Amino acid sequence: MPRIAVVGAGANGAAIAADLVRGGHDVEIIDPWAANVDAIRRRGVEVERAGGVVSTTVTAHHVSDVATLRAPYDIVLVGVKAYDTRWAVELVRPLVAADGVVVGVQNGMTVPQIEAVVGPDRTLGCVIEVAAEMFVPGRVRQQTPMWFAVGAVGAASVVGAASVAGAVGVVDAARAVGAAAARRLERVVPVLASAGTVTVSDDIVSSKWMKLVANAAELVTSAVLDLPLADAVRVDGMHDVMREAGAEAARVAIAGGRRLVPVFDVDVPQGRTPEGYAADLLDGVLGSYTLPDTLTTVLQDWRKGRRAEIEELNGHVVREGARLGIPTPVNERVLAVARRVEAGVLAASPENASLLCGDRGDDGARGHRGGGV
């Protein structure tokens, strides 16, 4: 039986760890929130779903305990915030088995950071979609089932293998990498299946970008209004803002060589435009992964007084758009307003919709960008 570590036991990580234990897997949690680790040690991971609350005993370690651990992990599921990826993977790198796999079960484009630490031959990318929250240490409120897409970053892996293949050649190296990736997937997919529906992606970078298209549309846009997503989308003008933020992200993805690919059961009809698919994804999130009181992860972070992933979401769209020459004015406005909220100079409020909609929002946001994008 593989030994599994879940690094980062927020709402998603804790719920995954509990489901994996209940599925018969050998799982340990590593988390930086001391109160969370203490609660899990005392009460287990408590997951509240429609059918009630289930408590599951899971071994939990604080990050300060990692230096005392010795037994290697065969699978590491990284669930920390995107901006914490590099240090978290560096922390557990000595504990990753020689043939182990590290999976970034996160928002944001974190695969390159993981590959830089453990190598492409020990990395898988992952998309996760779920509505869940954790405001009390050790207790998760999971509102919707989990959905995963998992895959290897083929291009980077093939280049790495070809560079050491010598006379074998690029074609044979690519085949070898494909076989190695398949073996990693064969180990990880059954594990994640204990926590939700799993799809294998043959282009995980495009899949991650499609998740970013959805995230750019709804996570930060609703958070700056301090509203549940279902309420935020009904604020005058905000549905258009969300759709265009997603469309900009989709156009950037296409310009960067990515494809429109299905994620969380939203198909891509033949001939679908980036704008149309961005709208489809937003509708898919609103229809299948949003309850009336669902708070996005960004708003949850702000309400807990924590830094959110604004730079890794809309900020990434803006930076990539600038690099590729694709305009991203709506994402720029969203990012600018979010930076003001995070800096404490602007309160998250429904009134901020005026800063995101129309010329007044454009001018006001540009005056408070607080640095380049």
Tab-separated table of N, CA and C in Angstrom, residues 65-194:
chain	number	residue	atom	x	y	z
A	65	ASP	N	7.363	19.533	12.337
A	65	ASP	CA	7.674	18.135	12.648
A	65	ASP	C	8.340	17.400	11.490
A	66	VAL	N	8.355	18.022	10.308
A	66	VAL	CA	8.807	17.297	9.119
A	66	VAL	C	10.241	16.810	9.266
A	67	ALA	N	11.082	17.597	9.919
A	67	ALA	CA	12.485	17.195	10.081
A	67	ALA	C	12.637	15.923	10.906
A	68	THR	N	11.598	15.554	11.643
A	68	THR	CA	11.675	14.340	12.466
A	68	THR	C	11.150	13.110	11.734
A	69	LEU	N	10.552	13.294	10.561
A	69	LEU	CA	9.979	12.176	9.814
A	69	LEU	C	11.059	11.485	8.989
A	70	ARG	N	10.927	10.189	8.824
A	70	ARG	CA	11.940	9.425	8.110
A	70	ARG	C	11.371	8.574	6.973
A	71	ALA	N	10.223	7.969	7.171
A	71	ALA	CA	9.676	7.054	6.163
A	71	ALA	C	9.242	7.838	4.924
A	72	PRO	N	9.634	7.398	3.736
A	72	PRO	CA	9.296	8.142	2.515
A	72	PRO	C	7.828	7.993	2.134
A	73	TYR	N	7.354	8.972	1.367
A	73	TYR	CA	5.987	8.951	0.841
A	73	TYR	C	6.034	8.579	-0.639
A	74	ASP	N	5.119	7.724	-1.039
A	74	ASP	CA	5.030	7.312	-2.438
A	74	ASP	C	4.232	8.305	-3.273
A	75	ILE	N	3.247	8.930	-2.652
A	75	ILE	CA	2.415	9.931	-3.324
A	75	ILE	C	2.281	11.126	-2.396
A	76	VAL	N	2.559	12.309	-2.922
A	76	VAL	CA	2.382	13.546	-2.163
A	76	VAL	C	1.364	14.407	-2.898
A	77	LEU	N	0.271	14.722	-2.232
A	77	LEU	CA	-0.763	15.600	-2.779
A	77	LEU	C	-0.562	16.979	-2.172
A	78	VAL	N	-0.218	17.950	-3.007
A	78	VAL	CA	0.078	19.298	-2.535
A	78	VAL	C	-1.193	20.137	-2.624
A	79	GLY	N	-1.674	20.585	-1.461
A	79	GLY	CA	-2.914	21.350	-1.419
A	79	GLY	C	-2.761	22.729	-0.826
A	80	VAL	N	-1.521	23.215	-0.694
A	80	VAL	CA	-1.307	24.557	-0.150
A	80	VAL	C	-1.706	25.597	-1.189
A	81	LYS	N	-1.791	26.854	-0.767
A	81	LYS	CA	-2.048	27.938	-1.700
A	81	LYS	C	-0.952	27.964	-2.764
A	82	ALA	N	-1.313	28.424	-3.955
A	82	ALA	CA	-0.363	28.407	-5.067
A	82	ALA	C	0.925	29.136	-4.727
A	83	TYR	N	0.821	30.241	-3.978
A	83	TYR	CA	2.026	31.015	-3.667
A	83	TYR	C	2.927	30.315	-2.648
A	84	ASP	N	2.439	29.276	-2.001
A	84	ASP	CA	3.239	28.508	-1.046
A	84	ASP	C	3.827	27.232	-1.648
A	85	THR	N	3.622	27.019	-2.927
A	85	THR	CA	3.995	25.739	-3.539
A	85	THR	C	5.480	25.433	-3.414
A	86	ARG	N	6.323	26.388	-3.795
A	86	ARG	CA	7.756	26.094	-3.879
A	86	ARG	C	8.328	25.657	-2.529
A	87	TRP	N	8.050	26.435	-1.476
A	87	TRP	CA	8.645	26.075	-0.183
A	87	TRP	C	8.049	24.782	0.364
A	88	ALA	N	6.757	24.563	0.108
A	88	ALA	CA	6.116	23.352	0.626
A	88	ALA	C	6.704	22.098	-0.019
A	89	VAL	N	6.938	22.156	-1.333
A	89	VAL	CA	7.518	20.996	-2.013
A	89	VAL	C	8.980	20.819	-1.609
A	90	GLU	N	9.700	21.922	-1.453
A	90	GLU	CA	11.083	21.826	-0.959
A	90	GLU	C	11.111	21.170	0.427
A	91	LEU	N	10.132	21.514	1.259
A	91	LEU	CA	10.086	20.969	2.617
A	91	LEU	C	9.988	19.452	2.619
A	92	VAL	N	9.131	18.918	1.747
A	92	VAL	CA	8.895	17.466	1.764
A	92	VAL	C	9.762	16.709	0.772
A	93	ARG	N	10.531	17.420	-0.035
A	93	ARG	CA	11.344	16.741	-1.058
A	93	ARG	C	12.183	15.595	-0.499
A	94	PRO	N	12.838	15.744	0.654
A	94	PRO	CA	13.630	14.614	1.162
A	94	PRO	C	12.791	13.395	1.513
A	95	LEU	N	11.477	13.586	1.655
A	95	LEU	CA	10.599	12.479	2.038
A	95	LEU	C	9.874	11.855	0.849
A	96	VAL	N	10.105	12.378	-0.358
A	96	VAL	CA	9.473	11.803	-1.541
A	96	VAL	C	10.301	10.604	-1.996
A	97	ALA	N	9.656	9.465	-2.127
A	97	ALA	CA	10.356	8.250	-2.546
A	97	ALA	C	11.025	8.455	-3.902
A	98	ALA	N	12.069	7.686	-4.155
A	98	ALA	CA	12.811	7.822	-5.412
A	98	ALA	C	11.895	7.679	-6.620
A	99	ASP	N	10.904	6.815	-6.521
A	99	ASP	CA	9.927	6.646	-7.597
A	99	ASP	C	8.582	7.249	-7.211
A	100	GLY	N	8.605	8.210	-6.295
A	100	GLY	CA	7.375	8.827	-5.816
A	100	GLY	C	6.797	9.821	-6.804
A	101	VAL	N	5.577	10.263	-6.517
A	101	VAL	CA	4.849	11.197	-7.379
A	101	VAL	C	4.342	12.352	-6.532
A	102	VAL	N	4.540	13.570	-7.029
A	102	VAL	CA	4.021	14.764	-6.368
A	102	VAL	C	2.951	15.370	-7.265
A	103	VAL	N	1.769	15.592	-6.715
A	103	VAL	CA	0.611	16.053	-7.484
A	103	VAL	C	0.147	17.391	-6.924
A	104	GLY	N	0.091	18.401	-7.772
A	104	GLY	CA	-0.368	19.716	-7.331
A	104	GLY	C	-1.874	19.827	-7.421
A	105	VAL	N	-2.568	19.532	-6.332
A	105	VAL	CA	-4.035	19.571	-6.304
A	105	VAL	C	-4.440	20.980	-5.875
A	106	GLN	N	-4.278	21.924	-6.800
A	106	GLN	CA	-4.352	23.340	-6.446
A	106	GLN	C	-4.934	24.160	-7.587
A	107	ASN	N	-5.294	25.399	-7.267
A	107	ASN	CA	-5.517	26.406	-8.286
A	107	ASN	C	-4.168	26.967	-8.719
A	108	GLY	N	-4.162	27.647	-9.855
A	108	GLY	CA	-2.936	28.287	-10.307
A	108	GLY	C	-2.053	27.348	-11.112
A	109	MET	N	-1.068	27.948	-11.768
A	109	MET	CA	-0.182	27.206	-12.664
A	109	MET	C	1.073	26.787	-11.899
A	110	THR	N	0.918	25.795	-11.033
A	110	THR	CA	1.981	25.422	-10.098
A	110	THR	C	2.864	24.277	-10.577
A	111	VAL	N	2.507	23.633	-11.664
A	111	VAL	CA	3.275	22.467	-12.110
A	111	VAL	C	4.754	22.794	-12.340
A	112	PRO	N	5.098	23.909	-12.995
A	112	PRO	CA	6.526	24.196	-13.188
A	112	PRO	C	7.295	24.317	-11.876
A	113	GLN	N	6.650	24.855	-10.838
A	113	GLN	CA	7.330	24.966	-9.550
A	113	GLN	C	7.606	23.590	-8.947
A	114	ILE	N	6.642	22.695	-9.085
A	114	ILE	CA	6.836	21.341	-8.556
A	114	ILE	C	7.919	20.616	-9.345
A	115	GLU	N	7.853	20.729	-10.675
A	115	GLU	CA	8.868	20.091	-11.513
A	115	GLU	C	10.268	20.594	-11.181
A	116	ALA	N	10.383	21.884	-10.866
A	116	ALA	CA	11.697	22.460	-10.570
A	116	ALA	C	12.319	21.848	-9.323
A	117	VAL	N	11.480	21.350	-8.424
A	117	VAL	CA	11.980	20.791	-7.165
A	117	VAL	C	12.216	19.289	-7.264
A	118	VAL	N	11.240	18.548	-7.780
A	118	VAL	CA	11.352	17.080	-7.773
A	118	VAL	C	11.580	16.483	-9.149
A	119	GLY	N	11.520	17.313	-10.199
A	119	GLY	CA	11.731	16.815	-11.549
A	119	GLY	C	10.436	16.433	-12.235
A	120	PRO	N	10.374	16.563	-13.568
A	120	PRO	CA	9.146	16.231	-14.302
A	120	PRO	C	8.762	14.769	-14.214
A	121	ASP	N	9.762	13.895	-13.984
A	121	ASP	CA	9.469	12.463	-13.922
A	121	ASP	C	8.791	12.059	-12.624
A	122	ARG	N	8.657	12.998	-11.688
A	122	ARG	CA	7.960	12.699	-10.429
A	122	ARG	C	6.805	13.670	-10.194
A	123	THR	N	6.319	14.299	-11.265
A	123	THR	CA	5.297	15.338	-11.139
A	123	THR	C	4.064	15.002	-11.961
A	124	LEU	N	2.898	15.285	-11.402
A	124	LEU	CA	1.645	15.285	-12.146
A	124	LEU	C	0.909	16.581	-11.836
A	125	GLY	N	0.219	17.106	-12.847
A	125	GLY	CA	-0.646	18.255	-12.632
A	125	GLY	C	-2.061	17.800	-12.350
A	126	CYS	N	-2.822	18.659	-11.695
A	126	CYS	CA	-4.189	18.276	-11.331
A	126	CYS	C	-5.088	19.501	-11.295
A	127	VAL	N	-6.291	19.336	-11.793
A	127	VAL	CA	-7.362	20.320	-11.662
A	127	VAL	C	-8.346	19.776	-10.640
A	128	ILE	N	-8.782	20.623	-9.733
A	128	ILE	CA	-9.810	20.222	-8.775
A	128	ILE	C	-10.955	21.220	-8.834
A	129	GLU	N	-12.160	20.728	-8.764
A	129	GLU	CA	-13.336	21.589	-8.667
A	129	GLU	C	-14.219	21.066	-7.547
A	130	VAL	N	-14.550	21.934	-6.601
A	130	VAL	CA	-15.398	21.595	-5.462
A	130	VAL	C	-15.769	22.885	-4.759
A	131	ALA	N	-16.894	22.907	-4.104
A	131	ALA	CA	-17.247	24.011	-3.209
A	131	ALA	C	-17.101	23.507	-1.783
A	132	ALA	N	-16.154	24.075	-1.060
A	132	ALA	CA	-15.903	23.647	0.320
A	132	ALA	C	-15.316	24.813	1.094
A	133	GLU	N	-15.448	24.763	2.415
A	133	GLU	CA	-14.900	25.843	3.238
A	133	GLU	C	-14.445	25.294	4.581
A	134	MET	N	-13.493	26.000	5.184
A	134	MET	CA	-13.011	25.661	6.519
A	134	MET	C	-12.783	26.962	7.283
A	135	PHE	N	-13.644	27.228	8.243
A	135	PHE	CA	-13.471	28.379	9.117
A	135	PHE	C	-13.121	27.958	10.537
A	136	VAL	N	-13.400	26.698	10.868
A	136	VAL	CA	-13.079	26.143	12.181
A	136	VAL	C	-11.980	25.112	11.989
A	137	PRO	N	-10.891	25.169	12.751
A	137	PRO	CA	-9.811	24.194	12.592
A	137	PRO	C	-10.324	22.757	12.637
A	138	GLY	N	-9.905	21.968	11.659
A	138	GLY	CA	-10.256	20.556	11.638
A	138	GLY	C	-11.634	20.232	11.115
A	139	ARG	N	-12.416	21.240	10.744
A	139	ARG	CA	-13.800	20.988	10.314
A	139	ARG	C	-14.043	21.582	8.923
A	140	VAL	N	-14.479	20.731	8.010
A	140	VAL	CA	-14.734	21.114	6.627
A	140	VAL	C	-16.228	21.093	6.360
A	141	ARG	N	-16.699	22.086	5.674
A	141	ARG	CA	-18.065	22.061	5.142
A	141	ARG	C	-17.942	21.896	3.636
A	142	GLN	N	-18.265	20.703	3.150
A	142	GLN	CA	-18.161	20.405	1.721
A	142	GLN	C	-19.546	20.446	1.103
A	143	GLN	N	-19.736	21.370	0.163
A	143	GLN	CA	-21.060	21.603	-0.398
A	143	GLN	C	-21.337	20.805	-1.663
A	144	THR	N	-20.300	20.463	-2.409
A	144	THR	CA	-20.487	19.735	-3.668
A	144	THR	C	-19.474	18.599	-3.758
A	145	PRO	N	-19.745	17.595	-4.593
A	145	PRO	CA	-18.755	16.528	-4.798
A	145	PRO	C	-17.485	17.077	-5.446
A	146	MET	N	-16.400	16.332	-5.301
A	146	MET	CA	-15.131	16.730	-5.912
A	146	MET	C	-15.005	16.151	-7.313
A	147	TRP	N	-14.353	16.931	-8.155
A	147	TRP	CA	-14.033	16.514	-9.525
A	147	TRP	C	-12.562	16.799	-9.763
A	148	PHE	N	-11.844	15.837	-10.363
A	148	PHE	CA	-10.418	16.009	-10.635
A	148	PHE	C	-10.118	15.703	-12.102
A	149	ALA	N	-9.162	16.428	-12.657
A	149	ALA	CA	-8.487	16.020	-13.891
A	149	ALA	C	-7.008	15.944	-13.565
A	150	VAL	N	-6.364	14.878	-13.969
A	150	VAL	CA	-4.955	14.685	-13.630
A	150	VAL	C	-4.200	14.271	-14.884
A	151	GLY	N	-2.954	14.739	-14.995
A	151	GLY	CA	-2.162	14.400	-16.168
A	151	GLY	C	-0.720	14.837	-16.017
A	152	ALA	N	0.124	14.354	-16.916
A	152	ALA	CA	1.544	14.713	-16.932
A	152	ALA	C	1.761	15.831	-17.933
A	153	VAL	N	2.753	16.659	-17.664
A	153	VAL	CA	3.109	17.730	-18.590
A	153	VAL	C	4.051	17.129	-19.621
A	154	GLY	N	3.478	16.645	-20.729
A	154	GLY	CA	4.242	15.868	-21.693
A	154	GLY	C	5.392	16.598	-22.328
A	155	ALA	N	5.192	17.840	-22.747
A	155	ALA	CA	6.249	18.540	-23.479
A	155	ALA	C	7.503	18.684	-22.641
A	156	ALA	N	7.344	19.159	-21.414
A	156	ALA	CA	8.517	19.343	-20.555
A	156	ALA	C	9.180	18.012	-20.263
A	157	SER	N	8.366	16.981	-20.060
A	157	SER	CA	8.926	15.674	-19.740
A	157	SER	C	9.678	15.088	-20.926
A	158	VAL	N	9.118	15.243	-22.132
A	158	VAL	CA	9.769	14.690	-23.314
A	158	VAL	C	11.105	15.372	-23.552
A	159	VAL	N	11.153	16.690	-23.410
A	159	VAL	CA	12.414	17.404	-23.592
A	159	VAL	C	13.449	16.900	-22.608
A	160	GLY	N	13.047	16.728	-21.350
A	160	GLY	CA	13.983	16.249	-20.344
A	160	GLY	C	14.485	14.856	-20.655
A	161	ALA	N	13.593	13.979	-21.086
A	161	ALA	CA	14.011	12.616	-21.392
A	161	ALA	C	14.895	12.577	-22.629
A	162	ALA	N	14.534	13.366	-23.648
A	162	ALA	CA	15.307	13.358	-24.880
A	162	ALA	C	16.727	13.838	-24.645
A	163	SER	N	16.908	14.757	-23.705
A	163	SER	CA	18.232	15.310	-23.459
A	163	SER	C	19.190	14.274	-22.893
A	164	VAL	N	18.658	13.218	-22.285
A	164	VAL	CA	19.529	12.184	-21.721
A	164	VAL	C	19.407	10.860	-22.475
A	165	ALA	N	18.652	10.864	-23.562
A	165	ALA	CA	18.384	9.607	-24.252
A	165	ALA	C	19.516	9.192	-25.175
A	166	GLY	N	20.325	10.147	-25.614
A	166	GLY	CA	21.438	9.827	-26.491
A	166	GLY	C	20.957	9.187	-27.776
A	167	ALA	N	21.504	8.025	-28.085
A	167	ALA	CA	21.206	7.369	-29.350
A	167	ALA	C	19.776	6.867	-29.436
A	168	VAL	N	19.103	6.797	-28.326
A	168	VAL	CA	17.720	6.315	-28.355
A	168	VAL	C	16.866	7.214	-29.226
A	169	GLY	N	17.126	8.535	-29.174
A	169	GLY	CA	16.409	9.470	-30.016
A	169	GLY	C	15.170	10.027	-29.363
A	170	VAL	N	14.700	11.119	-29.960
A	170	VAL	CA	13.579	11.839	-29.376
A	170	VAL	C	12.303	11.008	-29.399
A	171	VAL	N	12.048	10.292	-30.486
A	171	VAL	CA	10.798	9.532	-30.592
A	171	VAL	C	10.726	8.455	-29.523
A	172	ASP	N	11.799	7.674	-29.390
A	172	ASP	CA	11.795	6.629	-28.374
A	172	ASP	C	11.734	7.219	-26.976
A	173	ALA	N	12.406	8.368	-26.792
A	173	ALA	CA	12.357	9.026	-25.487
A	173	ALA	C	10.937	9.452	-25.162
A	174	ALA	N	10.249	9.983	-26.170
A	174	ALA	CA	8.868	10.409	-25.950
A	174	ALA	C	7.992	9.224	-25.568
A	175	ARG	N	8.226	8.087	-26.234
A	175	ARG	CA	7.455	6.891	-25.888
A	175	ARG	C	7.749	6.451	-24.459
A	176	ALA	N	9.014	6.526	-24.081
A	176	ALA	CA	9.388	6.130	-22.724
A	176	ALA	C	8.746	7.040	-21.698
A	177	VAL	N	8.752	8.337	-21.998
A	177	VAL	CA	8.123	9.286	-21.082
A	177	VAL	C	6.632	9.015	-20.985
A	178	GLY	N	6.006	8.697	-22.137
A	178	GLY	CA	4.587	8.388	-22.101
A	178	GLY	C	4.293	7.189	-21.229
A	179	ALA	N	5.132	6.172	-21.318
A	179	ALA	CA	4.943	4.984	-20.485
A	179	ALA	C	5.153	5.308	-19.018
A	180	ALA	N	6.164	6.133	-18.728
A	180	ALA	CA	6.427	6.506	-17.339
A	180	ALA	C	5.278	7.328	-16.771
A	181	ALA	N	4.752	8.245	-17.588
A	181	ALA	CA	3.618	9.049	-17.134
A	181	ALA	C	2.409	8.170	-16.873
A	182	ALA	N	2.199	7.183	-17.740
A	182	ALA	CA	1.072	6.269	-17.547
A	182	ALA	C	1.199	5.517	-16.229
A	183	ARG	N	2.427	5.132	-15.889
A	183	ARG	CA	2.622	4.423	-14.616
A	183	ARG	C	2.310	5.335	-13.429
A	184	ARG	N	2.692	6.606	-13.531
A	184	ARG	CA	2.368	7.537	-12.447
A	184	ARG	C	0.860	7.702	-12.318
A	185	LEU	N	0.199	7.824	-13.457
A	185	LEU	CA	-1.252	7.990	-13.437
A	185	LEU	C	-1.942	6.751	-12.878
A	186	GLU	N	-1.430	5.580	-13.219
A	186	GLU	CA	-2.025	4.340	-12.711
A	186	GLU	C	-1.966	4.269	-11.191
A	187	ARG	N	-0.988	4.921	-10.599
A	187	ARG	CA	-0.873	4.923	-9.139
A	187	ARG	C	-1.765	5.982	-8.508
A	188	VAL	N	-1.883	7.125	-9.158
A	188	VAL	CA	-2.559	8.264	-8.532
A	188	VAL	C	-4.066	8.249	-8.756
A	189	VAL	N	-4.506	7.865	-9.940
A	189	VAL	CA	-5.936	7.938	-10.254
A	189	VAL	C	-6.789	7.135	-9.273
A	190	PRO	N	-6.447	5.878	-8.950
A	190	PRO	CA	-7.282	5.148	-7.987
A	190	PRO	C	-7.306	5.792	-6.604
A	191	VAL	N	-6.225	6.460	-6.243
A	191	VAL	CA	-6.189	7.141	-4.947
A	191	VAL	C	-7.171	8.307	-4.942
A	192	LEU	N	-7.076	9.184	-5.942
A	192	LEU	CA	-7.982	10.332	-5.998
A	192	LEU	C	-9.433	9.899	-6.167
A	193	ALA	N	-9.644	8.734	-6.779
A	193	ALA	CA	-11.014	8.251	-6.982
A	193	ALA	C	-11.730	7.985	-5.668
A	194	SER	N	-10.980	7.837	-4.580
A	194	SER	CA	-11.613	7.682	-3.269
A	194	SER	C	-12.242	8.984	-2.790
